[in-house]
Amino acid sequence: MSKHYSPRHKMIMLSLATLSVISLALVSSLTVRAATVDEEIQFFRIGTGSTSGTYFPVGGIIASAISNPPGSRPCGDGGSCGVPGLIAVAQSTAGSVENTEKIQSGQLDSGFSQSDVAYWAYHGEMLFSDAGPHSKLRSIANLFPENVQIVVGRNAGIRRVADLKGKRISVDRVGSGSHTDALLILKAFGLGPENMDLVNLSLGDAADRIRDGELDGLIVVAGPPTNGVTQLADESLVTLVPFTDAEMDDLIATYPFFSKSTVAASTYFNVPYTHTLAVGAQWLVSSDVDEETIYEITAALWHSNIQKLLDEGHRQGQHISLETALKGVSSPPLHPGAARYYQEQGMLP
């Protein structure tokens, strides 16, 4: 069945596809010698998520902010305030689970992860019980809250979570934090593959299926506004399913990594204020990366000139701040380089 994209959607997809191609070309080697400048270049890989989600665009902003390739204008002259010689690359992945696995295996230098997935991976619990503890995981910072978004077609007859029974719902790709949390939440309501038609699609593919009438909804855990959801809302095709206070209290009692949150009415076109749950998005890194590099990356992330990039680049960028950098960060522990920076700021003893 044919896909219907607005010109804006096509432009975004083309830009993201181009960035992905560039990213693949850059990550073939971690360190190369510049041909025209007597300065070593270091590539630094950041695992993000689906190009239709929130991790990927935010990862691109952060990658740009911490990069400072040879020949860049000085920071004081309006140029890059990143790490000298560093080129950070945002790579699209399946999300939290894949990022933690690839950091542990050395296929990624760093990556974003939901706080619950990061905890389970580091301790070898839940979905990581067979693989065992991912002992190389370390933390750089807490970034922003990620909301549970139950996105459903306006004509699907779904007004509350219990109405998902018997419906065709995408729970994101296996290997994503969204997939893990979606199954936990559905199970708490007595829902699952035994009484629902569940599929594992990326956010972009699931959005296309909703647009074509082949799905009733999707569940994604991401910082709103989320690109794929924005496109559907702009076409007046979807709304969000709220949780009641009692439902949120019960879920938090069972899964204390959740917290109460909301999606503001201005987030998506014609979608009302919605009560929901959230987890923290954290930036993880391998313990194999040296202390000085991570110290410089952490300092670059929190440089005063970077906040404007974050604020203007994505709505979730407004939530990324030094004041909340350590919120919920305990396991995996901080990388020594990041810890040294926060100690110098008086944030750690």
mmCIF file of N, CA, C and O in Angstrom, residues 61-93:
data_model
loop_
_atom_site.group_PDB
_atom_site.id
_atom_site.type_symbol
_atom_site.label_atom_id
_atom_site.label_comp_id
_atom_site.label_asym_id
_atom_site.label_seq_id
_atom_site.Cartn_x
_atom_site.Cartn_y
_atom_site.Cartn_z
ATOM 1 N N ILE A 61 22.273 16.584 17.783
ATOM 2 C CA ILE A 61 22.587 17.890 18.374
ATOM 3 C C ILE A 61 23.782 17.771 19.312
ATOM 4 O O ILE A 61 24.715 18.583 19.275
ATOM 5 N N ILE A 62 23.761 16.735 20.166
ATOM 6 C CA ILE A 62 24.859 16.557 21.117
ATOM 7 C C ILE A 62 26.155 16.231 20.381
ATOM 8 O O ILE A 62 27.231 16.739 20.742
ATOM 9 N N ALA A 63 26.076 15.402 19.351
ATOM 10 C CA ALA A 63 27.271 15.067 18.576
ATOM 11 C C ALA A 63 27.897 16.327 17.989
ATOM 12 O O ALA A 63 29.118 16.515 18.017
ATOM 13 N N SER A 64 27.060 17.204 17.455
ATOM 14 C CA SER A 64 27.558 18.460 16.895
ATOM 15 C C SER A 64 28.164 19.338 17.975
ATOM 16 O O SER A 64 29.204 19.978 17.765
ATOM 17 N N ALA A 65 27.527 19.348 19.146
ATOM 18 C CA ALA A 65 27.972 20.228 20.231
ATOM 19 C C ALA A 65 29.335 19.846 20.783
ATOM 20 O O ALA A 65 30.140 20.710 21.141
ATOM 21 N N ILE A 66 29.620 18.549 20.864
ATOM 22 C CA ILE A 66 30.885 18.110 21.470
ATOM 23 C C ILE A 66 32.003 17.949 20.443
ATOM 24 O O ILE A 66 33.154 17.728 20.804
ATOM 25 N N SER A 67 31.668 18.065 19.157
ATOM 26 C CA SER A 67 32.671 17.913 18.097
ATOM 27 C C SER A 67 33.443 19.212 17.886
ATOM 28 O O SER A 67 32.902 20.308 18.042
ATOM 29 N N ASN A 68 34.699 19.068 17.495
ATOM 30 C CA ASN A 68 35.527 20.231 17.179
ATOM 31 C C ASN A 68 36.637 19.772 16.226
ATOM 32 O O ASN A 68 37.787 19.619 16.619
ATOM 33 N N PRO A 69 36.287 19.547 14.960
ATOM 34 C CA PRO A 69 37.267 19.037 14.000
ATOM 35 C C PRO A 69 38.356 20.063 13.715
ATOM 36 O O PRO A 69 38.163 21.260 13.914
ATOM 37 N N PRO A 70 39.506 19.593 13.260
ATOM 38 C CA PRO A 70 40.595 20.518 12.921
ATOM 39 C C PRO A 70 40.136 21.579 11.922
ATOM 40 O O PRO A 70 39.372 21.296 11.005
ATOM 41 N N GLY A 71 40.588 22.817 12.126
ATOM 42 C CA GLY A 71 40.225 23.896 11.227
ATOM 43 C C GLY A 71 38.986 24.652 11.641
ATOM 44 O O GLY A 71 38.613 25.638 10.991
ATOM 45 N N SER A 72 38.305 24.198 12.728
ATOM 46 C CA SER A 72 37.101 24.900 13.179
ATOM 47 C C SER A 72 37.452 26.266 13.758
ATOM 48 O O SER A 72 38.543 26.465 14.296
ATOM 49 N N ARG A 73 36.506 27.200 13.651
ATOM 50 C CA ARG A 73 36.705 28.501 14.287
ATOM 51 C C ARG A 73 36.746 28.331 15.800
ATOM 52 O O ARG A 73 36.058 27.469 16.344
ATOM 53 N N PRO A 74 37.530 29.155 16.492
ATOM 54 C CA PRO A 74 37.600 29.072 17.947
ATOM 55 C C PRO A 74 36.241 29.316 18.587
ATOM 56 O O PRO A 74 35.402 30.044 18.047
ATOM 57 N N CYS A 75 36.038 28.719 19.732
ATOM 58 C CA CYS A 75 34.777 28.859 20.459
ATOM 59 C C CYS A 75 34.449 30.323 20.724
ATOM 60 O O CYS A 75 33.314 30.759 20.534
ATOM 61 N N GLY A 76 35.446 31.102 21.133
ATOM 62 C CA GLY A 76 35.220 32.502 21.459
ATOM 63 C C GLY A 76 34.840 33.359 20.278
ATOM 64 O O GLY A 76 34.294 34.456 20.444
ATOM 65 N N ASP A 77 35.099 32.853 19.058
ATOM 66 C CA ASP A 77 34.750 33.592 17.847
ATOM 67 C C ASP A 77 33.464 33.086 17.211
ATOM 68 O O ASP A 77 33.219 33.303 16.029
ATOM 69 N N GLY A 78 32.672 32.370 18.006
ATOM 70 C CA GLY A 78 31.411 31.847 17.489
ATOM 71 C C GLY A 78 31.542 30.492 16.830
ATOM 72 O O GLY A 78 30.604 30.012 16.194
ATOM 73 N N GLY A 79 32.701 29.843 16.985
ATOM 74 C CA GLY A 79 32.916 28.532 16.396
ATOM 75 C C GLY A 79 32.585 27.409 17.358
ATOM 76 O O GLY A 79 31.846 27.589 18.331
ATOM 77 N N SER A 80 33.162 26.240 17.116
ATOM 78 C CA SER A 80 32.876 25.059 17.916
ATOM 79 C C SER A 80 33.466 25.174 19.312
ATOM 80 O O SER A 80 34.589 25.628 19.498
ATOM 81 N N CYS A 81 32.676 24.745 20.294
ATOM 82 C CA CYS A 81 33.151 24.707 21.685
ATOM 83 C C CYS A 81 33.327 23.264 22.145
ATOM 84 O O CYS A 81 33.332 22.981 23.343
ATOM 85 N N GLY A 82 33.474 22.367 21.183
ATOM 86 C CA GLY A 82 33.624 20.951 21.495
ATOM 87 C C GLY A 82 35.045 20.578 21.837
ATOM 88 O O GLY A 82 35.909 21.421 22.063
ATOM 89 N N VAL A 83 35.304 19.277 21.837
ATOM 90 C CA VAL A 83 36.610 18.728 22.196
ATOM 91 C C VAL A 83 37.535 18.815 20.983
ATOM 92 O O VAL A 83 37.214 18.270 19.919
ATOM 93 N N PRO A 84 38.679 19.471 21.095
ATOM 94 C CA PRO A 84 39.587 19.602 19.955
ATOM 95 C C PRO A 84 39.937 18.249 19.325
ATOM 96 O O PRO A 84 40.325 17.315 20.020
ATOM 97 N N GLY A 85 39.747 18.166 18.000
ATOM 98 C CA GLY A 85 40.078 16.947 17.272
ATOM 99 C C GLY A 85 39.005 15.880 17.305
ATOM 100 O O GLY A 85 39.135 14.856 16.635
ATOM 101 N N LEU A 86 37.917 16.095 18.045
ATOM 102 C CA LEU A 86 36.869 15.078 18.180
ATOM 103 C C LEU A 86 35.780 15.285 17.139
ATOM 104 O O LEU A 86 35.308 16.406 16.926
ATOM 105 N N ILE A 87 35.376 14.195 16.490
ATOM 106 C CA ILE A 87 34.215 14.190 15.607
ATOM 107 C C ILE A 87 33.268 13.131 16.143
ATOM 108 O O ILE A 87 33.538 11.931 16.047
ATOM 109 N N ALA A 88 32.171 13.567 16.745
ATOM 110 C CA ALA A 88 31.179 12.649 17.286
ATOM 111 C C ALA A 88 30.140 12.329 16.220
ATOM 112 O O ALA A 88 29.744 13.194 15.438
ATOM 113 N N VAL A 89 29.704 11.083 16.184
ATOM 114 C CA VAL A 89 28.782 10.609 15.157
ATOM 115 C C VAL A 89 27.563 9.969 15.820
ATOM 116 O O VAL A 89 27.710 9.043 16.627
ATOM 117 N N ALA A 90 26.378 10.455 15.515
ATOM 118 C CA ALA A 90 25.138 9.869 16.026
ATOM 119 C C ALA A 90 24.692 8.749 15.088
ATOM 120 O O ALA A 90 24.455 8.982 13.905
ATOM 121 N N GLN A 91 24.599 7.527 15.615
ATOM 122 C CA GLN A 91 24.204 6.371 14.822
ATOM 123 C C GLN A 91 22.796 5.929 15.189
ATOM 124 O O GLN A 91 22.457 5.795 16.366
ATOM 125 N N SER A 92 21.969 5.676 14.183
ATOM 126 C CA SER A 92 20.638 5.143 14.427
ATOM 127 C C SER A 92 20.741 3.676 14.827
ATOM 128 O O SER A 92 21.475 2.896 14.219
ATOM 129 N N THR A 93 20.016 3.302 15.887
ATOM 130 C CA THR A 93 19.996 1.914 16.372
ATOM 131 C C THR A 93 18.561 1.546 16.736
ATOM 132 O O THR A 93 17.638 2.351 16.594
#
